[in-house]
Short mmCIF file of C-alpha atoms in Angstrom, two decimals:
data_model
loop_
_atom_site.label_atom_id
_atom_site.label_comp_id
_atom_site.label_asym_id
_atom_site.label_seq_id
_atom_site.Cartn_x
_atom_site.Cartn_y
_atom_site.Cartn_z
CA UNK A 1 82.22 -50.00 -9.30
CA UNK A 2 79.43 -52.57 -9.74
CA UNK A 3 76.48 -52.04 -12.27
CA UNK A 4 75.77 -53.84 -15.74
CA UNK A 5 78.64 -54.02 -17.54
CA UNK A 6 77.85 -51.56 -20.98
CA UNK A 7 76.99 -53.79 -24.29
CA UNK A 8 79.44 -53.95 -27.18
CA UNK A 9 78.14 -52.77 -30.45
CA UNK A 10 79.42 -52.41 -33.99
CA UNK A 11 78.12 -50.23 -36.87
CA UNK A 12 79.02 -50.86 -40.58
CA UNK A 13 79.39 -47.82 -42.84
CA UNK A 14 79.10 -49.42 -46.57
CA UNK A 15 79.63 -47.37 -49.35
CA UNK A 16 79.06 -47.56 -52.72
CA UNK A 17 81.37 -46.82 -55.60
CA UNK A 18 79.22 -43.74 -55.85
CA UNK A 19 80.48 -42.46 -52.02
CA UNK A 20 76.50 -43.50 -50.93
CA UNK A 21 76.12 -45.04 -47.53
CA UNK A 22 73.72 -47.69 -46.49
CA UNK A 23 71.22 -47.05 -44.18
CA UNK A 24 67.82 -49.31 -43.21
CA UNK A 25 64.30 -47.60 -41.81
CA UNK A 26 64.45 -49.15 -38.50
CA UNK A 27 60.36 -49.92 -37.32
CA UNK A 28 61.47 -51.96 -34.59
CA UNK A 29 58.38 -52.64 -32.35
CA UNK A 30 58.67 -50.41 -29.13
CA UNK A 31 61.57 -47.96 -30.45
CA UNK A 32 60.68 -44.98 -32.49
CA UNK A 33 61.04 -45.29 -35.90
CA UNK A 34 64.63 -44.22 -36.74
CA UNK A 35 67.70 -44.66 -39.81
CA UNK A 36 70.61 -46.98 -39.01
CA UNK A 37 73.79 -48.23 -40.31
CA UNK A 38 74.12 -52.10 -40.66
CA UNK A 39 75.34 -53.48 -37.17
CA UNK A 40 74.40 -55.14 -33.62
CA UNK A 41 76.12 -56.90 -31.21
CA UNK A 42 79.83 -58.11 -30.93
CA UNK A 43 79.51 -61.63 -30.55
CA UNK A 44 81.62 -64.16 -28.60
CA UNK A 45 85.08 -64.74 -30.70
CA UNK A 46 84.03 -62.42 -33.33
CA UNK A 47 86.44 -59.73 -34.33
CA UNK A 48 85.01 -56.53 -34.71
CA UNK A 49 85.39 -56.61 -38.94
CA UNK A 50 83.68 -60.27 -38.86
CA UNK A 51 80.74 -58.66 -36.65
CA UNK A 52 80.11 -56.03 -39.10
CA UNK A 53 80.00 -58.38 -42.13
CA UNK A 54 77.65 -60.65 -39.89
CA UNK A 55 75.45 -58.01 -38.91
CA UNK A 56 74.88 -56.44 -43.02
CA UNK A 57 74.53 -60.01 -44.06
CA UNK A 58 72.01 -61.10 -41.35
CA UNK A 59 70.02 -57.78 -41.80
CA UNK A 60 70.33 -56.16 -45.71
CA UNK A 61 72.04 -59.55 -47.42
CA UNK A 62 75.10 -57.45 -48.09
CA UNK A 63 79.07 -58.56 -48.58
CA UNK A 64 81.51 -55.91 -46.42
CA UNK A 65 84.93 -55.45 -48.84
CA UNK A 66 87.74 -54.98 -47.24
CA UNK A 67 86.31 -54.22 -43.56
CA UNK A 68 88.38 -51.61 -41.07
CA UNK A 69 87.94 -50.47 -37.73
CA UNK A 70 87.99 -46.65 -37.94
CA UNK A 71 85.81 -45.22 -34.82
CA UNK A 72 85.33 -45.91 -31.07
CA UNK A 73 81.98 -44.74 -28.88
CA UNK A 74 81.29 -44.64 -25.64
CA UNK A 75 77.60 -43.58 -24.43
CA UNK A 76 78.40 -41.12 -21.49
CA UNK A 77 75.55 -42.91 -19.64
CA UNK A 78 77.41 -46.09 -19.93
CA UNK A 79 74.75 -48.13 -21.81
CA UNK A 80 77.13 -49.35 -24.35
CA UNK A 81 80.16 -48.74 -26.69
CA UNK A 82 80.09 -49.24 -30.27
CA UNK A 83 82.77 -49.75 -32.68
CA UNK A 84 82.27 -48.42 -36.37
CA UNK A 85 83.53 -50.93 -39.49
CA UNK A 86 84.05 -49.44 -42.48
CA UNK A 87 83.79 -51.18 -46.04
CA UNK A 88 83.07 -51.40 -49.43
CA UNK A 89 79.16 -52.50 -50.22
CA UNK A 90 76.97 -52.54 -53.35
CA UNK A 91 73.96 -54.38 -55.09
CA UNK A 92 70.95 -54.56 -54.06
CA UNK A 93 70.06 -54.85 -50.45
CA UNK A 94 67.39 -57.22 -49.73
CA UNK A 95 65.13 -56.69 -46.22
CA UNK A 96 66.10 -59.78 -44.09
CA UNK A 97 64.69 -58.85 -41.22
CA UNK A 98 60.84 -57.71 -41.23
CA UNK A 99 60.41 -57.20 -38.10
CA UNK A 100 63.26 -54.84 -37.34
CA UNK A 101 63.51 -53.05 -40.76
CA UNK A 102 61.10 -51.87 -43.46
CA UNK A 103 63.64 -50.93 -46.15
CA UNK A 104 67.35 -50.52 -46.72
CA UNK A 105 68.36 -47.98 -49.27
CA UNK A 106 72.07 -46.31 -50.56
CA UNK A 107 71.77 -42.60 -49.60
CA UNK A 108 73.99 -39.64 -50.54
CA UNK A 109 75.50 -37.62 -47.69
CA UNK A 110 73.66 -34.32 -48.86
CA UNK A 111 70.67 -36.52 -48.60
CA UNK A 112 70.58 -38.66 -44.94
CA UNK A 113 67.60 -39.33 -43.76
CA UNK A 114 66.75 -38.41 -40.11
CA UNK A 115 65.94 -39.62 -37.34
CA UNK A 116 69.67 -41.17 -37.16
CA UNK A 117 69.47 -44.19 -35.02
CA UNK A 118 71.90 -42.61 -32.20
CA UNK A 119 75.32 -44.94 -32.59
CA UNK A 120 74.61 -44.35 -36.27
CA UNK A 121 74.56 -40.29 -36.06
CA UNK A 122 78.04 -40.56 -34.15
CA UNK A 123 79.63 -43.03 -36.48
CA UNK A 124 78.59 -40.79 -39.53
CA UNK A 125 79.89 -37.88 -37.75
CA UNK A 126 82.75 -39.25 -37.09
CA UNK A 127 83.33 -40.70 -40.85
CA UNK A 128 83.03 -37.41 -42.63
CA UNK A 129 84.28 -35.70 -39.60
CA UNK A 130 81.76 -33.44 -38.43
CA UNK A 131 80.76 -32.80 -34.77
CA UNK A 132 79.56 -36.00 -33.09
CA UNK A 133 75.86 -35.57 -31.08
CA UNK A 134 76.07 -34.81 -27.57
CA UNK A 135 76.13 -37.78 -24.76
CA UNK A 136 78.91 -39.40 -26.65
CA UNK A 137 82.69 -40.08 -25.94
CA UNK A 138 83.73 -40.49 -29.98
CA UNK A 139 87.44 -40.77 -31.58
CA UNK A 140 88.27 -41.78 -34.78
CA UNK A 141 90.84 -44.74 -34.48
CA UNK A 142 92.29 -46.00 -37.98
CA UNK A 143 92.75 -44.73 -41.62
CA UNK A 144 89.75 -46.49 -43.01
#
């Protein structure tokens, strides 16, 4: 089989001692404006917990506590895979990067916003264990 080979991708969901998840409003120029988890790309000789603490202190100036893999999904049209990292967060994010997010902000589950940036929807699916969105190939991996 011969094609691109998919990108790897990893999504951190911090949570606050109050069970609140950070998510940033996305305004990336030529997407559609959209909610996402910390994360990005898995870079060469990065684990997959070192990525996610990367990625929320590049974009929202965060610390991940105690980082765990606990979710691995495929896009069914092979684009990529991502690989959700979950940890302890708090404080006060801080917008790092302008020109891919206009705000970062703790929300309560009763309270998400939507659009869901799509790896983001299936990784909070798969955390509180609700039915992942269509076009995904999602399993929960470790006790995090």
């Amino acid at each position: 089989m011969s094609g691109p080979r998919p990108a790897v991708g990893v999504g951190a969901v911090l949570l606050d001692s109050a069970g609140r998840v950070l998510l940033g409003r996305r305004v990336k120029a030529g997407e559609r404006e959209t909610w996402c988890l910390p994360g990005g790309h898995l870079e060469a000789g990065e684990t997959f917990e070192s990525a996610a603490a990367r990625e929320a202190d590049e974009e929202a100036g965060l610390a991940v506590g105690d980082p765990s893999v606990f979710a691995l999904a495929v896009r069914l049209d092979g684009s990529g895979v991502t690989v959700g990292v979950a940890g302890r967060g708090g404080g006060t994010p801080v917008v790092r990067e302008p020109h891919v997010f206009a705000e970062w902000t703790w929300v309560a589950r009763d309270a998400l916003p939507s659009p869901l940036f799509p790896a983001s929807a299936v990784l909070l699916a798969l955390w509180w264990g609700t039915a992942a969105p269509s076009g995904w190939s999602a399993h929960r991996v470790g006790p995090a």
